[in-house]
Short mmCIF file of C-alpha atoms in Angstrom, two decimals:
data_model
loop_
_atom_site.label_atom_id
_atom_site.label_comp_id
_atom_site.label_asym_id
_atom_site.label_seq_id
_atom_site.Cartn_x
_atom_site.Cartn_y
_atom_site.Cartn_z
CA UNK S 200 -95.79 299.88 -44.96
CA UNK S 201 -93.00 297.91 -45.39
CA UNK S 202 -90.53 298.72 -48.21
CA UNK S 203 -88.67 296.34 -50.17
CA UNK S 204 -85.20 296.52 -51.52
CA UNK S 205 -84.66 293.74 -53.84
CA UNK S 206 -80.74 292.98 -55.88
CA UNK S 207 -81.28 290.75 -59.00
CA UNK S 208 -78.47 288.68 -60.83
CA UNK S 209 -76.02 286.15 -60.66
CA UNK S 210 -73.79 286.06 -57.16
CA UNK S 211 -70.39 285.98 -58.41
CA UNK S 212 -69.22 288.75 -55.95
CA UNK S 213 -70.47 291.31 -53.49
CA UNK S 214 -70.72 294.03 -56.49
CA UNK S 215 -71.27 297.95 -55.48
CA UNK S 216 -75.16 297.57 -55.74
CA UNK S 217 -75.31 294.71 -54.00
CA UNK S 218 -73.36 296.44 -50.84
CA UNK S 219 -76.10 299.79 -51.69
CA UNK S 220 -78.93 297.00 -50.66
CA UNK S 221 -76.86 295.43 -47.66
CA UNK S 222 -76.19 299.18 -46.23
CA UNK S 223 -79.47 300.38 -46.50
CA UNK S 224 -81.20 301.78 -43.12
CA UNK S 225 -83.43 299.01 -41.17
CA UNK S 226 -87.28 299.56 -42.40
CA UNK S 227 -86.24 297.98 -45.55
CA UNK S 228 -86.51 294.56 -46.26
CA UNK S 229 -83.41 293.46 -48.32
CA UNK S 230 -84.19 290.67 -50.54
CA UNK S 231 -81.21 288.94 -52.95
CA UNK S 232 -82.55 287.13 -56.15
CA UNK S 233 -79.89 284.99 -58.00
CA UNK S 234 -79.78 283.09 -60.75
CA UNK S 235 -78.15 279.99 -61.30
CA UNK S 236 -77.09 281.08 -65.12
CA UNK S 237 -76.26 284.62 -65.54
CA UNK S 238 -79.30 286.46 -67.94
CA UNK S 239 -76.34 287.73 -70.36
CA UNK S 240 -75.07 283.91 -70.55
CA UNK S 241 -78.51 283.05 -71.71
CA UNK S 242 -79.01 286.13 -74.22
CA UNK S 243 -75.68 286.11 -75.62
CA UNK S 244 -74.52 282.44 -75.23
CA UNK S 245 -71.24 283.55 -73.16
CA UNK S 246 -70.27 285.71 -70.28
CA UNK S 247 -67.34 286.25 -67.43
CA UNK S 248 -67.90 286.00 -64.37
CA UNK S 249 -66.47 287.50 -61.19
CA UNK S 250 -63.97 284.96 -59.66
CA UNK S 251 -63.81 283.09 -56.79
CA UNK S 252 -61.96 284.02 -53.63
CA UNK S 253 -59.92 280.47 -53.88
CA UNK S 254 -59.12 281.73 -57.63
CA UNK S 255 -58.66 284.94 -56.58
CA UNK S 256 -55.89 284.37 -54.38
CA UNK S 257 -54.53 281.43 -56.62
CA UNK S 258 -54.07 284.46 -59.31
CA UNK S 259 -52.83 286.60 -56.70
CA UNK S 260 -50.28 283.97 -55.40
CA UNK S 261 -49.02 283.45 -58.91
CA UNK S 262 -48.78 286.94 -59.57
CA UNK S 263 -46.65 287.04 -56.19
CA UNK S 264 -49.15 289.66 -54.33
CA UNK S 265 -50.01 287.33 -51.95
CA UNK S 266 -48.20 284.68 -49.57
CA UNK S 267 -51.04 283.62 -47.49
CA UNK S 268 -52.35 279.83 -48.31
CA UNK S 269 -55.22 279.15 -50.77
CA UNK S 270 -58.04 278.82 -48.06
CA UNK S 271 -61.32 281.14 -49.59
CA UNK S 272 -61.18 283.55 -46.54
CA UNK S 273 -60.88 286.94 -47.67
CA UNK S 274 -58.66 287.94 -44.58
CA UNK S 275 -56.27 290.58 -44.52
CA UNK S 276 -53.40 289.24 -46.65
CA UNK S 277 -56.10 288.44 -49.65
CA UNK S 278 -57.09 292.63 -49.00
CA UNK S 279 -53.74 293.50 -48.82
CA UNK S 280 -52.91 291.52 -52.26
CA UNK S 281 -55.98 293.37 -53.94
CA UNK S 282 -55.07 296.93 -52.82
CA UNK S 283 -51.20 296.20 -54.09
CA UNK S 284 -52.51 294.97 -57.26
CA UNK S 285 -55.14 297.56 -57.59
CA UNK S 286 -51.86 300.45 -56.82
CA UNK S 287 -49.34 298.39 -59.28
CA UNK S 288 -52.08 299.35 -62.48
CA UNK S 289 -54.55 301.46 -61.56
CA UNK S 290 -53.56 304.73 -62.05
CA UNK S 291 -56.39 307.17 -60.48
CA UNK S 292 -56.38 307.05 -56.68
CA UNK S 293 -60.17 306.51 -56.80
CA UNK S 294 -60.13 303.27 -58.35
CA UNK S 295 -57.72 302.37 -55.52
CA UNK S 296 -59.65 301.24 -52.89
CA UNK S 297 -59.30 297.34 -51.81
CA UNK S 298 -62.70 296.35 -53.12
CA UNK S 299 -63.05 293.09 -55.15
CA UNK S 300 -65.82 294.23 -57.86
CA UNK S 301 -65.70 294.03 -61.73
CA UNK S 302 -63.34 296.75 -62.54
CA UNK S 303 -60.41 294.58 -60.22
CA UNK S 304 -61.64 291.42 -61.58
CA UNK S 305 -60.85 292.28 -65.35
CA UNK S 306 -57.63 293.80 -63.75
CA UNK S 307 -56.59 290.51 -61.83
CA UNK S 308 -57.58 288.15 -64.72
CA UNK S 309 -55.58 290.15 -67.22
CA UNK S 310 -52.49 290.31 -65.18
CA UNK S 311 -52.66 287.02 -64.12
CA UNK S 312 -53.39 285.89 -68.39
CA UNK S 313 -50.52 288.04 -69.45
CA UNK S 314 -48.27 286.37 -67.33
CA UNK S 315 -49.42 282.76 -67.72
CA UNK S 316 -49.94 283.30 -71.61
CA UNK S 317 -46.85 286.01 -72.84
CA UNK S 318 -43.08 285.70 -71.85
CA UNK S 319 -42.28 289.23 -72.83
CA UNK S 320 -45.31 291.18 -72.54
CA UNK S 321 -46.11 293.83 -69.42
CA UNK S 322 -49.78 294.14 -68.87
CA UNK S 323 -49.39 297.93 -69.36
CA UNK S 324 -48.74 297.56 -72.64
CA UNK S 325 -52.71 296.68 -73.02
CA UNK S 326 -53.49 299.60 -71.20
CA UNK S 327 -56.59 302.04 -72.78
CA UNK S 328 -55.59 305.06 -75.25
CA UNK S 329 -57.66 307.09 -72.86
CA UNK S 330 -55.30 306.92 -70.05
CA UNK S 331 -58.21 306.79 -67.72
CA UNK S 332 -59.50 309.68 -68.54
CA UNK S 333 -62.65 307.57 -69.12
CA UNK S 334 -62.24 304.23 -67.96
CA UNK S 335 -59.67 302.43 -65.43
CA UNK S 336 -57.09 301.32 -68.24
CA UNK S 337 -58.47 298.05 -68.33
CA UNK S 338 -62.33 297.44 -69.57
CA UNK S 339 -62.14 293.85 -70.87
CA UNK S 340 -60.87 290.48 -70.46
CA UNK S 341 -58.24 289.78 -72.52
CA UNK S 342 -58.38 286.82 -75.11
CA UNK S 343 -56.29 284.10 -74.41
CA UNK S 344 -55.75 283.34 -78.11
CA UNK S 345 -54.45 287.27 -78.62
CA UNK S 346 -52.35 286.74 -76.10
CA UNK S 347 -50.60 283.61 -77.55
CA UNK S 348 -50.93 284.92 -80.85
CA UNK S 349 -49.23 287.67 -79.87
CA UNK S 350 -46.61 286.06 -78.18
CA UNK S 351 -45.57 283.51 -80.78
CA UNK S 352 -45.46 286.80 -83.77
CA UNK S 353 -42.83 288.14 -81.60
CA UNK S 354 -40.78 284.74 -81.05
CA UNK S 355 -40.87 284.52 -84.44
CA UNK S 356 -40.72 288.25 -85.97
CA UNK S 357 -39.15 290.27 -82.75
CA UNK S 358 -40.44 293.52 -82.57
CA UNK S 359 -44.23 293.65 -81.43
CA UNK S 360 -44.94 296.67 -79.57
CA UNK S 361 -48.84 297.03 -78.62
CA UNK S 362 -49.91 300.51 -77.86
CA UNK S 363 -52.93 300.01 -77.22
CA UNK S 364 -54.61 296.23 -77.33
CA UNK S 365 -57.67 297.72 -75.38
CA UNK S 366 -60.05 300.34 -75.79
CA UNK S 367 -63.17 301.87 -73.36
CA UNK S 368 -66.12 302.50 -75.58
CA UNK S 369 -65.70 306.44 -74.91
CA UNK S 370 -61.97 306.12 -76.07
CA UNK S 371 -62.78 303.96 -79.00
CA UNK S 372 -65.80 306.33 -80.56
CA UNK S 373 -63.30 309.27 -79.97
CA UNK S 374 -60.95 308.16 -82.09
CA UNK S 375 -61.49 308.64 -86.14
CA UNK S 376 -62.08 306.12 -88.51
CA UNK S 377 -63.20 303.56 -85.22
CA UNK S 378 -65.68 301.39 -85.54
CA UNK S 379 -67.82 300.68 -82.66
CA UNK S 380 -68.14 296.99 -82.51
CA UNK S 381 -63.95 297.06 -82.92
CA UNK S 382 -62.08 294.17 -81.39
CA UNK S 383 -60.31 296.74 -79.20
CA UNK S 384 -63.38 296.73 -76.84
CA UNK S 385 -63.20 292.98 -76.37
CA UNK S 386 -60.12 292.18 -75.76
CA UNK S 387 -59.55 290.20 -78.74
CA UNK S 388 -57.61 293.07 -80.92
#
């Protein structure tokens, strides 16, 4: 009897459980199912997705990680740029490990936001309370509109320090007086 292996979603990237299918032994059949809206889009009206490799390395470029040209191959200069981005911000050695999935994603479109969005900010200064105790410092995208919101209070006031514009959901419910749908775990605080 044949057994199936089946991976269900969106393909936006080649995610960890999609790689568990790919790498399983032969006797399984390995079936992908995508959709061509993601279900959360459809539930919830919105959703991110997983970047391109052309965007990827356009972020990368801009960021200066990578020199190579814009061409969708991910070679060994658009690896290279992921593992040096992943070592700039991640700060436990397990979540530095070259692969493109979610976790580097958020990372990548944060960085690359901050920069295009702030003229004084440092992508740390986002950075979870937990200090990845829980989570990898960075569990959601941030808002664009923070960001410029952000940046025009201190044009205009000086003085904005941000100690912590993100929160993990473990972080978040340790904290007293937290509430758990709090803006922290969006991005948007």
């Amino acid at each position: 009897m044949m057994k199936i292996a089946v991976a269900l979603g969106t393909f936006d990237g080649l995610h960890t459980a999609h790689r568990e299918v790919l790498t399983l032994p032969n006797g399984f059949k390995k079936v992908a199912v995508t959709f061509d809206m993601p279900p959360k889009m459809l539930l919830k009206g919105k959703c991110e997705l997983i970047l391109t490799l052309q965007e990827r390395q356009e972020y990368l470029k801009f960021l200066g990680l990578y020199k190579g040209k814009i061409d969708g191959i991910d070679g060994k200069q658009t690896k290279s740029a992921v593992k040096n981005l992943q070592a700039k911000y991640f700060t436990r050695k397990s979540d530095v490990d070259g692969l493109y999935g979610k976790n580097t994603d958020i990372l990548l479109v944060n960085a690359y936001r901050v920069k295009k969005y702030t003229s004084n900010f440092d992508l740390t200064e986002f950075k979870c309370g937990c200090h990845t105790k829980y989570c990898t410092g960075y569990p959601a995208y941030l808002s664009i509109n923070l960001l410029r919101n952000i940046q025009t209070m201190r044009n205009n006031y000086g003085g904005i320090k941000v100690t912590c514009g993100l929160r993990c959901k473990k972080y978040n419910s340790s904290l007293r007086g937290s509430v758990s749908n709090s803006y922290h775990l969006y991005g948007r605080a």
